[in-house]
PDB file of C-alpha atoms in Angstrom:
ATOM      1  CA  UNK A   2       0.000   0.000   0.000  1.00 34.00           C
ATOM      2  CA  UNK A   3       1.133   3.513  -0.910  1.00 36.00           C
ATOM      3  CA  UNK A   4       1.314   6.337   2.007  1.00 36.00           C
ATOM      4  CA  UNK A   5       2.603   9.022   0.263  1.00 37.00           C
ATOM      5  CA  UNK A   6       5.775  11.129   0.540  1.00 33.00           C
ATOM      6  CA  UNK A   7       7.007  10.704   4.134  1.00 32.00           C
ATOM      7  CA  UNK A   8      10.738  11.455   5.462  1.00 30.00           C
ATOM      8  CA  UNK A   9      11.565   8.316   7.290  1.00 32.00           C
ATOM      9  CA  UNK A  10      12.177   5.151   5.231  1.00 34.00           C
ATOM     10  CA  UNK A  11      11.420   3.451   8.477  1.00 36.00           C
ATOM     11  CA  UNK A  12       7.681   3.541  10.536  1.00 36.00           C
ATOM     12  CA  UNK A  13       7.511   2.681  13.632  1.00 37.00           C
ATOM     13  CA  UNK A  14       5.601  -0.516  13.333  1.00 44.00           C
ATOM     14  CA  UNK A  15       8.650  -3.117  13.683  1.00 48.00           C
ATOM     15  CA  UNK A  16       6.199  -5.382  11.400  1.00 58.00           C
ATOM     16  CA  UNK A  17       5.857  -3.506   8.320  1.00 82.00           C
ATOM     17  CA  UNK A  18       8.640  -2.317   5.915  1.00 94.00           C
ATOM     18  CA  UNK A  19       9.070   1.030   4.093  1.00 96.00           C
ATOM     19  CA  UNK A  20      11.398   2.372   1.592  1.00 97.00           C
ATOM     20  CA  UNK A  21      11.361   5.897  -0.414  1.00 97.00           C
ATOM     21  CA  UNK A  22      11.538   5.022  -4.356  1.00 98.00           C
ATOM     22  CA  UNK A  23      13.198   7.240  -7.122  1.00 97.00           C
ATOM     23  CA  UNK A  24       9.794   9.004  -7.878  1.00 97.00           C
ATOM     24  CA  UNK A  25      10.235  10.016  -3.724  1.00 97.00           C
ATOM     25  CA  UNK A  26       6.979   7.773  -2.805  1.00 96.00           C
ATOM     26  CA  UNK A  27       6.885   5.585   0.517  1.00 97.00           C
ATOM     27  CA  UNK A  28       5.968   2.113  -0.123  1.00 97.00           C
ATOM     28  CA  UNK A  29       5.271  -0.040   2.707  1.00 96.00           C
ATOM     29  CA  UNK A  30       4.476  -3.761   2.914  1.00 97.00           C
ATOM     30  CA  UNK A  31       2.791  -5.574   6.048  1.00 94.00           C
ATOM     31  CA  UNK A  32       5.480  -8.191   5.906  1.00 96.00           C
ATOM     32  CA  UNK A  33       8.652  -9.087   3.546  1.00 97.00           C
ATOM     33  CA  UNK A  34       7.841  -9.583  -0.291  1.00 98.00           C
ATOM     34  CA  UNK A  35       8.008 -13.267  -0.848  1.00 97.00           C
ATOM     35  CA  UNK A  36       6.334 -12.855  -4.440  1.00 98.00           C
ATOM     36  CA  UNK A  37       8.506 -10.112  -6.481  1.00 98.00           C
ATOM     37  CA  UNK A  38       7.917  -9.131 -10.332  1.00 98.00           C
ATOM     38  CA  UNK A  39      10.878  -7.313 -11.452  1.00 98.00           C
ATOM     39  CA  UNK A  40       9.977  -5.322 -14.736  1.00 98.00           C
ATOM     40  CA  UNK A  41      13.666  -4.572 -16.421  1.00 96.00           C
ATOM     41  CA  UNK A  42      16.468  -6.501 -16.859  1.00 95.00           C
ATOM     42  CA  UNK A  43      18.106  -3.933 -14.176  1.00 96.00           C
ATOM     43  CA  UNK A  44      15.839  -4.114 -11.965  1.00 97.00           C
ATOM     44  CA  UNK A  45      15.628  -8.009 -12.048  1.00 98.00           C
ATOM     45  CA  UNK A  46      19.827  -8.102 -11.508  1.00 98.00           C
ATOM     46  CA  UNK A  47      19.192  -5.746  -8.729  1.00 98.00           C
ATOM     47  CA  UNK A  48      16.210  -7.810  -6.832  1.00 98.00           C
ATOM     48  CA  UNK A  49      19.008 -10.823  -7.096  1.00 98.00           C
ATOM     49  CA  UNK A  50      21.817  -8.593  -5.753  1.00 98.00           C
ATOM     50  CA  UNK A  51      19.733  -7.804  -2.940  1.00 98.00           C
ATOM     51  CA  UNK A  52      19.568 -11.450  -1.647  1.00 98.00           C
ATOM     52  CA  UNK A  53      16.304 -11.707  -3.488  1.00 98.00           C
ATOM     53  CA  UNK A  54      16.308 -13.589  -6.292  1.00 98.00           C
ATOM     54  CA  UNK A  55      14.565 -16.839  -4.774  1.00 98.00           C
ATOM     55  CA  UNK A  56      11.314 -14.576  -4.265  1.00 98.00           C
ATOM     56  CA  UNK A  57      11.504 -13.216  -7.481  1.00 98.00           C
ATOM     57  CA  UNK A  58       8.750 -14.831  -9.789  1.00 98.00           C
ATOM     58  CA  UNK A  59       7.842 -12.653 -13.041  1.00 98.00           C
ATOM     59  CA  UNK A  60      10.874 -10.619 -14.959  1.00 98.00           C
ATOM     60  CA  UNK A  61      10.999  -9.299 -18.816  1.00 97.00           C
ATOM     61  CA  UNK A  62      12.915  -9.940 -21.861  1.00 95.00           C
ATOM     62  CA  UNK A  63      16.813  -9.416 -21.681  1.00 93.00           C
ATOM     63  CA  UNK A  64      17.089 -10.144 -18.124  1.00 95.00           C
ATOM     64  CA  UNK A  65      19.618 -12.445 -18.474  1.00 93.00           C
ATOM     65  CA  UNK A  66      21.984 -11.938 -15.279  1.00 95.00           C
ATOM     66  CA  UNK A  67      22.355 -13.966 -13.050  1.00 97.00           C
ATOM     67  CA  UNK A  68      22.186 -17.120 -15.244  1.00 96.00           C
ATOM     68  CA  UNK A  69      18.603 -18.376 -13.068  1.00 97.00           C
ATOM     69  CA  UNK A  70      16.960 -15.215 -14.090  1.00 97.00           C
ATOM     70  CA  UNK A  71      16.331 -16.825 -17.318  1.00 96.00           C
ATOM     71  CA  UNK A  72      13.994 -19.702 -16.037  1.00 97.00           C
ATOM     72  CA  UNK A  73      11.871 -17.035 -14.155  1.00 98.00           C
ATOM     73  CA  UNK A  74       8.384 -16.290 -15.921  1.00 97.00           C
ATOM     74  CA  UNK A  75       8.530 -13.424 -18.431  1.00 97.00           C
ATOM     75  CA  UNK A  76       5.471 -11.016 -19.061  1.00 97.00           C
ATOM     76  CA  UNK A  77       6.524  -9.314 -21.914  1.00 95.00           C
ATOM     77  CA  UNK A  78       9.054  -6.727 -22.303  1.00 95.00           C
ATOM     78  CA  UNK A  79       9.899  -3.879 -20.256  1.00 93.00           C
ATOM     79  CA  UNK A  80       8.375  -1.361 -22.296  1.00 93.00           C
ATOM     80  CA  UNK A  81       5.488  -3.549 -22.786  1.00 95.00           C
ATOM     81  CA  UNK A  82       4.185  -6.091 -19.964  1.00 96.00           C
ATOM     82  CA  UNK A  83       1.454  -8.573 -20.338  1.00 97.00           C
ATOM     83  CA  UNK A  84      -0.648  -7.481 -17.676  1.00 96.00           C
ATOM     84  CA  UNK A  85      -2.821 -10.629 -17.492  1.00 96.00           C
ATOM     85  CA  UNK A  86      -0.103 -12.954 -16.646  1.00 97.00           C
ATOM     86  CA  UNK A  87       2.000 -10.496 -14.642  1.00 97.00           C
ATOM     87  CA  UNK A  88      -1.333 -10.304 -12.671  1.00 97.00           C
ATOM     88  CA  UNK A  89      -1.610 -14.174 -12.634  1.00 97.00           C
ATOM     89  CA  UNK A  90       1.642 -15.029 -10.769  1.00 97.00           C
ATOM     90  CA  UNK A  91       0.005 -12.703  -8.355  1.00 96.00           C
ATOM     91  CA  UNK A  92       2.969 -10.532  -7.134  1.00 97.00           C
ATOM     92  CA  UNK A  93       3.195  -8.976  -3.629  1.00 97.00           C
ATOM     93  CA  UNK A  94       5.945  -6.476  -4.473  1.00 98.00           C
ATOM     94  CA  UNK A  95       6.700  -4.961  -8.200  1.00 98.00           C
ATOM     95  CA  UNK A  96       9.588  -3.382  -9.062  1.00 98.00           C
ATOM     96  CA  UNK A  97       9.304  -0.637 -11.893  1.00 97.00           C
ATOM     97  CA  UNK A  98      11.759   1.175 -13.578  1.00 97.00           C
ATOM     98  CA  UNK A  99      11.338   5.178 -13.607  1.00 96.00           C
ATOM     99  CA  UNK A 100      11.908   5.869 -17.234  1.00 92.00           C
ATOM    100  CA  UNK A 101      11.714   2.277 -18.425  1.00 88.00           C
ATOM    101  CA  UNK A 102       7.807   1.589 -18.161  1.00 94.00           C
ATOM    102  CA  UNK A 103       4.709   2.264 -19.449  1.00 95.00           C
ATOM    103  CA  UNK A 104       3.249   4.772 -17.824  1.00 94.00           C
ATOM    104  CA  UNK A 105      -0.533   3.286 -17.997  1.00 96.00           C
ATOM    105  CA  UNK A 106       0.157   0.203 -17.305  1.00 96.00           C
ATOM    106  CA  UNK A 107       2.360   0.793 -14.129  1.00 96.00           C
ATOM    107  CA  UNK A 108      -0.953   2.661 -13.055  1.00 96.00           C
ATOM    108  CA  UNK A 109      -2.946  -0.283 -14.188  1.00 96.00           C
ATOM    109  CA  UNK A 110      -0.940  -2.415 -11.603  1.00 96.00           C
ATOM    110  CA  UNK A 111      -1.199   0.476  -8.707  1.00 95.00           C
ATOM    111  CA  UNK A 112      -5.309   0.344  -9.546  1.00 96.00           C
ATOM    112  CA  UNK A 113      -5.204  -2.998  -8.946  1.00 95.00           C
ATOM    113  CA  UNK A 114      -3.774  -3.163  -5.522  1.00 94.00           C
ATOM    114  CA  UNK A 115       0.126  -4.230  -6.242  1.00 96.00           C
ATOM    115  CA  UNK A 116       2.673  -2.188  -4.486  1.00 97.00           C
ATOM    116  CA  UNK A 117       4.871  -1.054  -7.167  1.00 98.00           C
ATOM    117  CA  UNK A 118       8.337   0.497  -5.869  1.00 98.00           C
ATOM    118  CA  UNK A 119      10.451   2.654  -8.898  1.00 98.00           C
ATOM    119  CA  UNK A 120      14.184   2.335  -8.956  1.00 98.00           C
ATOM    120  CA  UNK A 121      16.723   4.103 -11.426  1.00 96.00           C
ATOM    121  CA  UNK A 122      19.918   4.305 -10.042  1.00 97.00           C
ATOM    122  CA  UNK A 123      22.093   7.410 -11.547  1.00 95.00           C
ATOM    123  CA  UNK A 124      24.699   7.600  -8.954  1.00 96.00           C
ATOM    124  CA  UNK A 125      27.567   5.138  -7.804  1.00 94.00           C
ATOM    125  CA  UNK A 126      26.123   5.305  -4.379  1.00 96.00           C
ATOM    126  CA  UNK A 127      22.252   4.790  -5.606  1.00 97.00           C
ATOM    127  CA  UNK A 128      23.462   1.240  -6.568  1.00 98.00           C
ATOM    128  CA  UNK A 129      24.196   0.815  -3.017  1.00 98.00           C
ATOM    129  CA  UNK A 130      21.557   2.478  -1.733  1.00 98.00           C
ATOM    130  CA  UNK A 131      18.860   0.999  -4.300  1.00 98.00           C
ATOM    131  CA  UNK A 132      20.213  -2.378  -2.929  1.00 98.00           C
ATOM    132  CA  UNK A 133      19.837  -2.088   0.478  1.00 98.00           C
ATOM    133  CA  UNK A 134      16.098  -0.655  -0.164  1.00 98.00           C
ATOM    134  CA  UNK A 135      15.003  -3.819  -1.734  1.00 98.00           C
ATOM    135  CA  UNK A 136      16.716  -5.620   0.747  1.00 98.00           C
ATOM    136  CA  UNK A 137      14.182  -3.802   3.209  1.00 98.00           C
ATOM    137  CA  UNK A 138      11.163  -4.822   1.096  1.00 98.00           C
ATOM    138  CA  UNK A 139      12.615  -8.530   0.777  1.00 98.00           C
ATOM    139  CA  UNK A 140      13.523  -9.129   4.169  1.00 97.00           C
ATOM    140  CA  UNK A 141      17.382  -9.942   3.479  1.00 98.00           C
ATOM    141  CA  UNK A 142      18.943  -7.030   4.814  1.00 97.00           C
ATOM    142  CA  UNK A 143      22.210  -8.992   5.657  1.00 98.00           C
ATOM    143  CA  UNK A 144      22.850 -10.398   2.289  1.00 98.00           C
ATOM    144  CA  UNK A 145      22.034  -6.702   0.707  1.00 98.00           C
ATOM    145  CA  UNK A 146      23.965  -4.963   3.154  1.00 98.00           C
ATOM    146  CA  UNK A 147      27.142  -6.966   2.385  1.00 98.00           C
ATOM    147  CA  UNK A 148      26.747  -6.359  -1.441  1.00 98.00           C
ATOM    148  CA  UNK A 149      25.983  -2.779  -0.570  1.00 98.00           C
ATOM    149  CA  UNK A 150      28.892  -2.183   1.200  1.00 98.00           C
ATOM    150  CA  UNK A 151      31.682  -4.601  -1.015  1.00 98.00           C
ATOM    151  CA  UNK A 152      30.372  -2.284  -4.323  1.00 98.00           C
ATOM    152  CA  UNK A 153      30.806   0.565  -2.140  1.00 98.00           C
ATOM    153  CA  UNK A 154      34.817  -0.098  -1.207  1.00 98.00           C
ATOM    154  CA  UNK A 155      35.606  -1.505  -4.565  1.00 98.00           C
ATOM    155  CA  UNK A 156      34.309   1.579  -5.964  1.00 98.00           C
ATOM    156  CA  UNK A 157      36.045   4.266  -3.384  1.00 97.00           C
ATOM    157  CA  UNK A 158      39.240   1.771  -4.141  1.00 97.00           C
ATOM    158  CA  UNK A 159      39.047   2.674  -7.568  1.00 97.00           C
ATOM    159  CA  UNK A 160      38.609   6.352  -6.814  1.00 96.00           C
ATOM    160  CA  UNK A 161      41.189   6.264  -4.761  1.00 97.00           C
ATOM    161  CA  UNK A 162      43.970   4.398  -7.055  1.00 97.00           C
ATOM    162  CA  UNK A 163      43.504   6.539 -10.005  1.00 96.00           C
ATOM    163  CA  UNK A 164      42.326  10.069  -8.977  1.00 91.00           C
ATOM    164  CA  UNK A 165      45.596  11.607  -8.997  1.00 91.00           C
ATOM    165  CA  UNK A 166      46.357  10.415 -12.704  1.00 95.00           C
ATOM    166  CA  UNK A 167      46.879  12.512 -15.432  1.00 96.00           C
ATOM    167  CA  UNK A 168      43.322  12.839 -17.760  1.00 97.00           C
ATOM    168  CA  UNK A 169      43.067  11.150 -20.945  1.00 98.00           C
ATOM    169  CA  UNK A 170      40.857  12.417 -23.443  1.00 98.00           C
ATOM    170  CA  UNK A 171      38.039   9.741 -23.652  1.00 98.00           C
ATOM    171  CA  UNK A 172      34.718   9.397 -25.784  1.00 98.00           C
ATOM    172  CA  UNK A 173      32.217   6.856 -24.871  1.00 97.00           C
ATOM    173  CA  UNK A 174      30.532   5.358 -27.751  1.00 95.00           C
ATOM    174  CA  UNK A 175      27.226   3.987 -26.088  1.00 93.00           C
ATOM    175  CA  UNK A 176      25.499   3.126 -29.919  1.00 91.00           C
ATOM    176  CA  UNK A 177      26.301   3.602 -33.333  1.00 90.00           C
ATOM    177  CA  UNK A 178      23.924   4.858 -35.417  1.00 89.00           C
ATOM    178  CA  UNK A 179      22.579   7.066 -34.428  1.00 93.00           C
ATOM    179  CA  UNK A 180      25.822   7.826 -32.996  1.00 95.00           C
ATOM    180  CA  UNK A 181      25.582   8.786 -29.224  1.00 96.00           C
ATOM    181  CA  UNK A 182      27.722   9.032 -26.214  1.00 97.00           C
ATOM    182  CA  UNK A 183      27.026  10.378 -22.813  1.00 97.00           C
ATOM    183  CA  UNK A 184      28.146  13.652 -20.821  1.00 97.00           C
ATOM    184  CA  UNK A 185      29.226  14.274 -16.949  1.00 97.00           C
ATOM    185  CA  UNK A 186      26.040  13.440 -15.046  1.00 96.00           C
ATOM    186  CA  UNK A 187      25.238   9.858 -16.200  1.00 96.00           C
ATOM    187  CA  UNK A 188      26.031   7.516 -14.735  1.00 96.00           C
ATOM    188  CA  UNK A 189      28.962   6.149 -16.839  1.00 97.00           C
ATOM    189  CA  UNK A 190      30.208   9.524 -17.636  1.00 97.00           C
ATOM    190  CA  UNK A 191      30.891   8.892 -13.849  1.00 97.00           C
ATOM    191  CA  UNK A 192      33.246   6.226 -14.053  1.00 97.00           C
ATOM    192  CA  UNK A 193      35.268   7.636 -16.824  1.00 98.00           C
ATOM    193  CA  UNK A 194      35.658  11.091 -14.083  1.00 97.00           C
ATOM    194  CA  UNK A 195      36.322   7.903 -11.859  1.00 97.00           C
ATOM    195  CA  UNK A 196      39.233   6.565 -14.000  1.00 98.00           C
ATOM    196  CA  UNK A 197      40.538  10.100 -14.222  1.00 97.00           C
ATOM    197  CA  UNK A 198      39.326  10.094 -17.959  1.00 98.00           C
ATOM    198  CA  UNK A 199      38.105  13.372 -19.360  1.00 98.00           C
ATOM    199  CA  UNK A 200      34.856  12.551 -21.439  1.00 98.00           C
ATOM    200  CA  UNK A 201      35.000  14.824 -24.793  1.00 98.00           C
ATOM    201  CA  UNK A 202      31.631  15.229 -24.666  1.00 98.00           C
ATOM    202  CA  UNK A 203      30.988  15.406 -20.688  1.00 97.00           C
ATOM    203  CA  UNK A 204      29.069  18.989 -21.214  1.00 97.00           C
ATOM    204  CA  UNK A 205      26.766  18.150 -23.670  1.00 97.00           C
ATOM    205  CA  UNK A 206      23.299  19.113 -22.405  1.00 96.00           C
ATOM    206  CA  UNK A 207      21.578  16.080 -23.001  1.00 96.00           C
ATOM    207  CA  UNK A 208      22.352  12.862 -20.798  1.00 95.00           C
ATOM    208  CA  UNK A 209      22.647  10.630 -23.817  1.00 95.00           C
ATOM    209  CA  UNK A 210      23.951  13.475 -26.259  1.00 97.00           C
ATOM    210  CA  UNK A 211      23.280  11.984 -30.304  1.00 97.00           C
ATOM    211  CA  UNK A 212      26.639  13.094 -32.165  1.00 97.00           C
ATOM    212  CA  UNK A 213      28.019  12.706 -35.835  1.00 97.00           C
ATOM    213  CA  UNK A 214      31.701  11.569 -36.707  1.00 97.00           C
ATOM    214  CA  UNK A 215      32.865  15.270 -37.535  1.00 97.00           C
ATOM    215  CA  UNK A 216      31.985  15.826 -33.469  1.00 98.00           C
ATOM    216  CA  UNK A 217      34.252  13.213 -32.371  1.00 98.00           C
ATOM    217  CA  UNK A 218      37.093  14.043 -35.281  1.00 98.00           C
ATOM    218  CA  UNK A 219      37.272  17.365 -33.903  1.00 98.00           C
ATOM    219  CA  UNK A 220      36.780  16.345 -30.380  1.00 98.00           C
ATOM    220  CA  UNK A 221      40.095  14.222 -31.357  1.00 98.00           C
ATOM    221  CA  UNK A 222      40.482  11.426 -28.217  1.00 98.00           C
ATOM    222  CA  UNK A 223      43.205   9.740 -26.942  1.00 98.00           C
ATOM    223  CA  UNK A 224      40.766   6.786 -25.836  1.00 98.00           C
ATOM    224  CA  UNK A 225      37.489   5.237 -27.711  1.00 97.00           C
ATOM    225  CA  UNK A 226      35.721   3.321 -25.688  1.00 95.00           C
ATOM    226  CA  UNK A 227      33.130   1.524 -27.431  1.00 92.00           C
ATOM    227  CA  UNK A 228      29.904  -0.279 -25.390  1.00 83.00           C
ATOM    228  CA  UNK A 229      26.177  -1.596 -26.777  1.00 63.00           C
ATOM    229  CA  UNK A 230      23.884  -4.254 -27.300  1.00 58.00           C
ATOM    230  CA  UNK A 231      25.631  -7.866 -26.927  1.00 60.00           C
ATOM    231  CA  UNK A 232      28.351  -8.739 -25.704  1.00 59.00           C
ATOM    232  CA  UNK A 233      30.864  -8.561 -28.740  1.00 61.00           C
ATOM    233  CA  UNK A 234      30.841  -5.465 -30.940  1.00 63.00           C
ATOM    234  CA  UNK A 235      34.446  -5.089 -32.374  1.00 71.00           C
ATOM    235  CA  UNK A 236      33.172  -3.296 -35.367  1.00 77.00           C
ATOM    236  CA  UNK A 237      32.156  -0.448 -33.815  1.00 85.00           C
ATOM    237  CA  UNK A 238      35.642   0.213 -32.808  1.00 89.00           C
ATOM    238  CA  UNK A 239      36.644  -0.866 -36.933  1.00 89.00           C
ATOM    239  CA  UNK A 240      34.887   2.114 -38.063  1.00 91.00           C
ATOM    240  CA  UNK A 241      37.296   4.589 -36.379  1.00 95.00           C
ATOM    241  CA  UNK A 242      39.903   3.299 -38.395  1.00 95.00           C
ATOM    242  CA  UNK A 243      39.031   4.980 -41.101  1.00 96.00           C
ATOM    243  CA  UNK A 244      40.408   7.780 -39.920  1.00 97.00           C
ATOM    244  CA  UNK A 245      44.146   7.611 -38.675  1.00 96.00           C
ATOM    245  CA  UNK A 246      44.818  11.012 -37.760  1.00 96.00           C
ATOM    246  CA  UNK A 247      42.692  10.258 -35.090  1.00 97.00           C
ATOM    247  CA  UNK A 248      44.849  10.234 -31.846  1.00 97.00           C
ATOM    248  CA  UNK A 249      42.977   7.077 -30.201  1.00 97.00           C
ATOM    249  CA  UNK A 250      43.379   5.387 -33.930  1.00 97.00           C
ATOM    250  CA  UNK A 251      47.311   6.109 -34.236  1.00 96.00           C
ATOM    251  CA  UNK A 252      47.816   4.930 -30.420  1.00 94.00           C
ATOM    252  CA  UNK A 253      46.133   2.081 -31.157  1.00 95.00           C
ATOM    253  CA  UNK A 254      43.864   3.112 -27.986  1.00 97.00           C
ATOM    254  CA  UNK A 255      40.334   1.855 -29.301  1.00 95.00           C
ATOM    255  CA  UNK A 256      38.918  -0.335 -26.454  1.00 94.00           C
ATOM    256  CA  UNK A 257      35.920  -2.631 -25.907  1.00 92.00           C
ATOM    257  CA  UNK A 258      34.728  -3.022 -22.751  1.00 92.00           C
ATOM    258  CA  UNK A 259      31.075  -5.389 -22.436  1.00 90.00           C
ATOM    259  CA  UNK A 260      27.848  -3.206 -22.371  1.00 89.00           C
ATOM    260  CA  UNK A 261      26.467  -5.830 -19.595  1.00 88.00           C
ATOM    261  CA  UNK A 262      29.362  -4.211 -16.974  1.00 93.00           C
ATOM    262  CA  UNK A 263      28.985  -0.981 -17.771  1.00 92.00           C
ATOM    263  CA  UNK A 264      26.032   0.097 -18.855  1.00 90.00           C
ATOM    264  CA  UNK A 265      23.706  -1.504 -16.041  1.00 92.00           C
ATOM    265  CA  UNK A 266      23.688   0.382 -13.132  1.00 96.00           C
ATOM    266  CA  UNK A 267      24.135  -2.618 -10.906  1.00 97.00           C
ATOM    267  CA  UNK A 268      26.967  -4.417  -8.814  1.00 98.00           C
ATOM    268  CA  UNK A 269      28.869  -5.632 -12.104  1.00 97.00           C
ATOM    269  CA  UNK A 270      29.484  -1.888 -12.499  1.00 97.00           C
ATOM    270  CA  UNK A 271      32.519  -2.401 -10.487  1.00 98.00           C
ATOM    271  CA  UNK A 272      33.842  -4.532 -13.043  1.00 97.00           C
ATOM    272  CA  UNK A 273      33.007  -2.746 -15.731  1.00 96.00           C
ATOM    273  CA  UNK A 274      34.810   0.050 -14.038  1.00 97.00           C
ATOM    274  CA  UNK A 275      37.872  -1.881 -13.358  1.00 97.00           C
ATOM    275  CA  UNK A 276      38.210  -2.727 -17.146  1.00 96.00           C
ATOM    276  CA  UNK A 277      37.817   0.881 -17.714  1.00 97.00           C
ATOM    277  CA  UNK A 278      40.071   2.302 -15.710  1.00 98.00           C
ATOM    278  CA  UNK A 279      42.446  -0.067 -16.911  1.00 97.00           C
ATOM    279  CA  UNK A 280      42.018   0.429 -20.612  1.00 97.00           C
ATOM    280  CA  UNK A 281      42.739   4.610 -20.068  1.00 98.00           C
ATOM    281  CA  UNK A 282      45.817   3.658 -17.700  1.00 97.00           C
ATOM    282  CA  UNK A 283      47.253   1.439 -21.232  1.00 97.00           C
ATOM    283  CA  UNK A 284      46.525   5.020 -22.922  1.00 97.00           C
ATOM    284  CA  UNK A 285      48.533   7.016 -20.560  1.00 96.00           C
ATOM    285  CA  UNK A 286      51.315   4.184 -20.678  1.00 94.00           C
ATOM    286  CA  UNK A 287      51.548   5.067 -24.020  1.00 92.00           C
ATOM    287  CA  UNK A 288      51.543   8.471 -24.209  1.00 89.00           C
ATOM    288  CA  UNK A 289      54.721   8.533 -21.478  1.00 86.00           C
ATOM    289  CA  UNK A 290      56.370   6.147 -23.802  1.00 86.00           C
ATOM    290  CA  UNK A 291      56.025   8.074 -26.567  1.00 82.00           C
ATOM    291  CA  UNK A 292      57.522  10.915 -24.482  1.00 80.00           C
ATOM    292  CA  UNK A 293      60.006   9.463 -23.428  1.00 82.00           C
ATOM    293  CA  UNK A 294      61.033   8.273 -26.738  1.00 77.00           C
ATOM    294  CA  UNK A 295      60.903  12.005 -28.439  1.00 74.00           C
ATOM    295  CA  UNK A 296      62.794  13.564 -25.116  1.00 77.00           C
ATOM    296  CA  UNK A 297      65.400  10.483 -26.264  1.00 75.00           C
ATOM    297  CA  UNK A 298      65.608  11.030 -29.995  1.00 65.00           C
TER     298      UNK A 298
END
């Protein structure tokens, strides 16, 4: 049941359990979700992180991680969820997606009685944070809390190892055509600041800014970091070599790094990270190299 806006994530009644969503509503539940619908693949890796998955019994297409997500029931897709058989499997939690749903039928569900509690996690910290909130709703605060907090100290680690390195100019490919990166605030645009990588297009406007080649030939990277749909997508990084006056294209520094770690805002994010961080610190090995050998000749 829904009570509105209301400052503590906590009431006083030690028998139900509260949380504030990402559209700043208070959903409580008399007692722990045991029945859980999770409508986007995020949201469904989330639930799982959160020591949930065993409760979890409806997701959508494309949520493939962890591996048992696959043999859960799907009701459609996230952008359009068969509302007969989500209602079937008779879910005492859902778990929307703030920008990901349909707007109608997410009210359709509310009409209807479900509890429906919105995540989208834009921060490093509202991974943490949206874990440990569905933790509350699941009843498995200790398993959350422990995911919570390793994601947490891999991610200060990470802060802390590289914040002190020199920049490298990086561009973010996030799809190809149309041809679109991201700026500062989202969340990946994060990690590269996180790597000490200085996104080319970090003060676009627009989260997910749409760009042509001419923007990123005169942007002229050190790094191109290409992401997307699958898990393999080498030819994205092929089509930059077309132009070798390109500084990531005559360092060699055009990088892959799987869309599944980077571009879900969940616990893997740490990895994806990781393989960031490490593919701009192979840049900046370069680059002294190259110094070193023009101070030497």
């Amino acid at each position: 049941m829904l009570s509105g806006v209301i400052s503590s994530s906590v009431l006083a009644d030690d028998h139900s359990r509260c949380a504030v969503d990402d559209r700043d509503r208070e959903v409580c539940l008399h007692t722990a979700a045991r029945r859980i619908a999770t409508l986007s693949p995020g949201a469904t890796e989330l639930t799982y992180a959160a020591g949930a998955g065993e409760q979890v019994v409806a997701v959508v297409s494309y949520s493939d991680y962890p591996p048992e997500a696959k043999d859960v029931a799907s009701v459609g897709s996230h952008t359009r969820i068969d509302l007969e058989t989500l209602v079937g499997l008779a879910p005492d939690l859902v778990i929307g997606w703030v920008t990901g749903n349909p707007a109608e039928q997410m009210e359709t569900l509310e009409a209807l009685g479900m509890p429906v509690f919105y995540i989208e996690p834009r921060t490093v910290d509202d991974v943490a944070h949206t874990i440990e909130r569905l933790a509350r709703l699941a009843g498995t605060e200790p398993a959350g809390q422990q995911v919570a907090d390793d994601f947490r100290e891999g991610m200060a680690d990470l802060a802390a190892r590289y914040h002190n390195r020199d920049p490298v100019r990086t561009f973010y490919q996030v799809w190809d055509q149309p041809l679109m990166s991201v700026n500062d605030e989202h969340l990946i645009g994060q990690v590269v600041q996180l790597c000490s990588g200085e996104n080319v297009f970090g003060d676009q406007p627009r989260l997910v800014p749409r760009l042509d080649d001419e923007a990123v030939l005169v942007a002229n990277p050190e790094a191109i970091i290409a992401g997307g749909m699958g898990e393999e997508n080498r030819h994205w990084l092929t089509h930059w070599e077309q132009y070798p006056h390109l500084s990531a294209v005559a360092d060699d520094s055009l990088y892959f790094v799987p869309p599944s770690l980077i571009q879900r805002p969940t616990p893997r994010l740490l990895e994806g990270a990781r393989l960031l961080c490490e593919k701009l610190e192979q840049t900046r090995q370069k680059r002294t190299a190259a110094q070193a050998m023009s101070r030497s000749s």
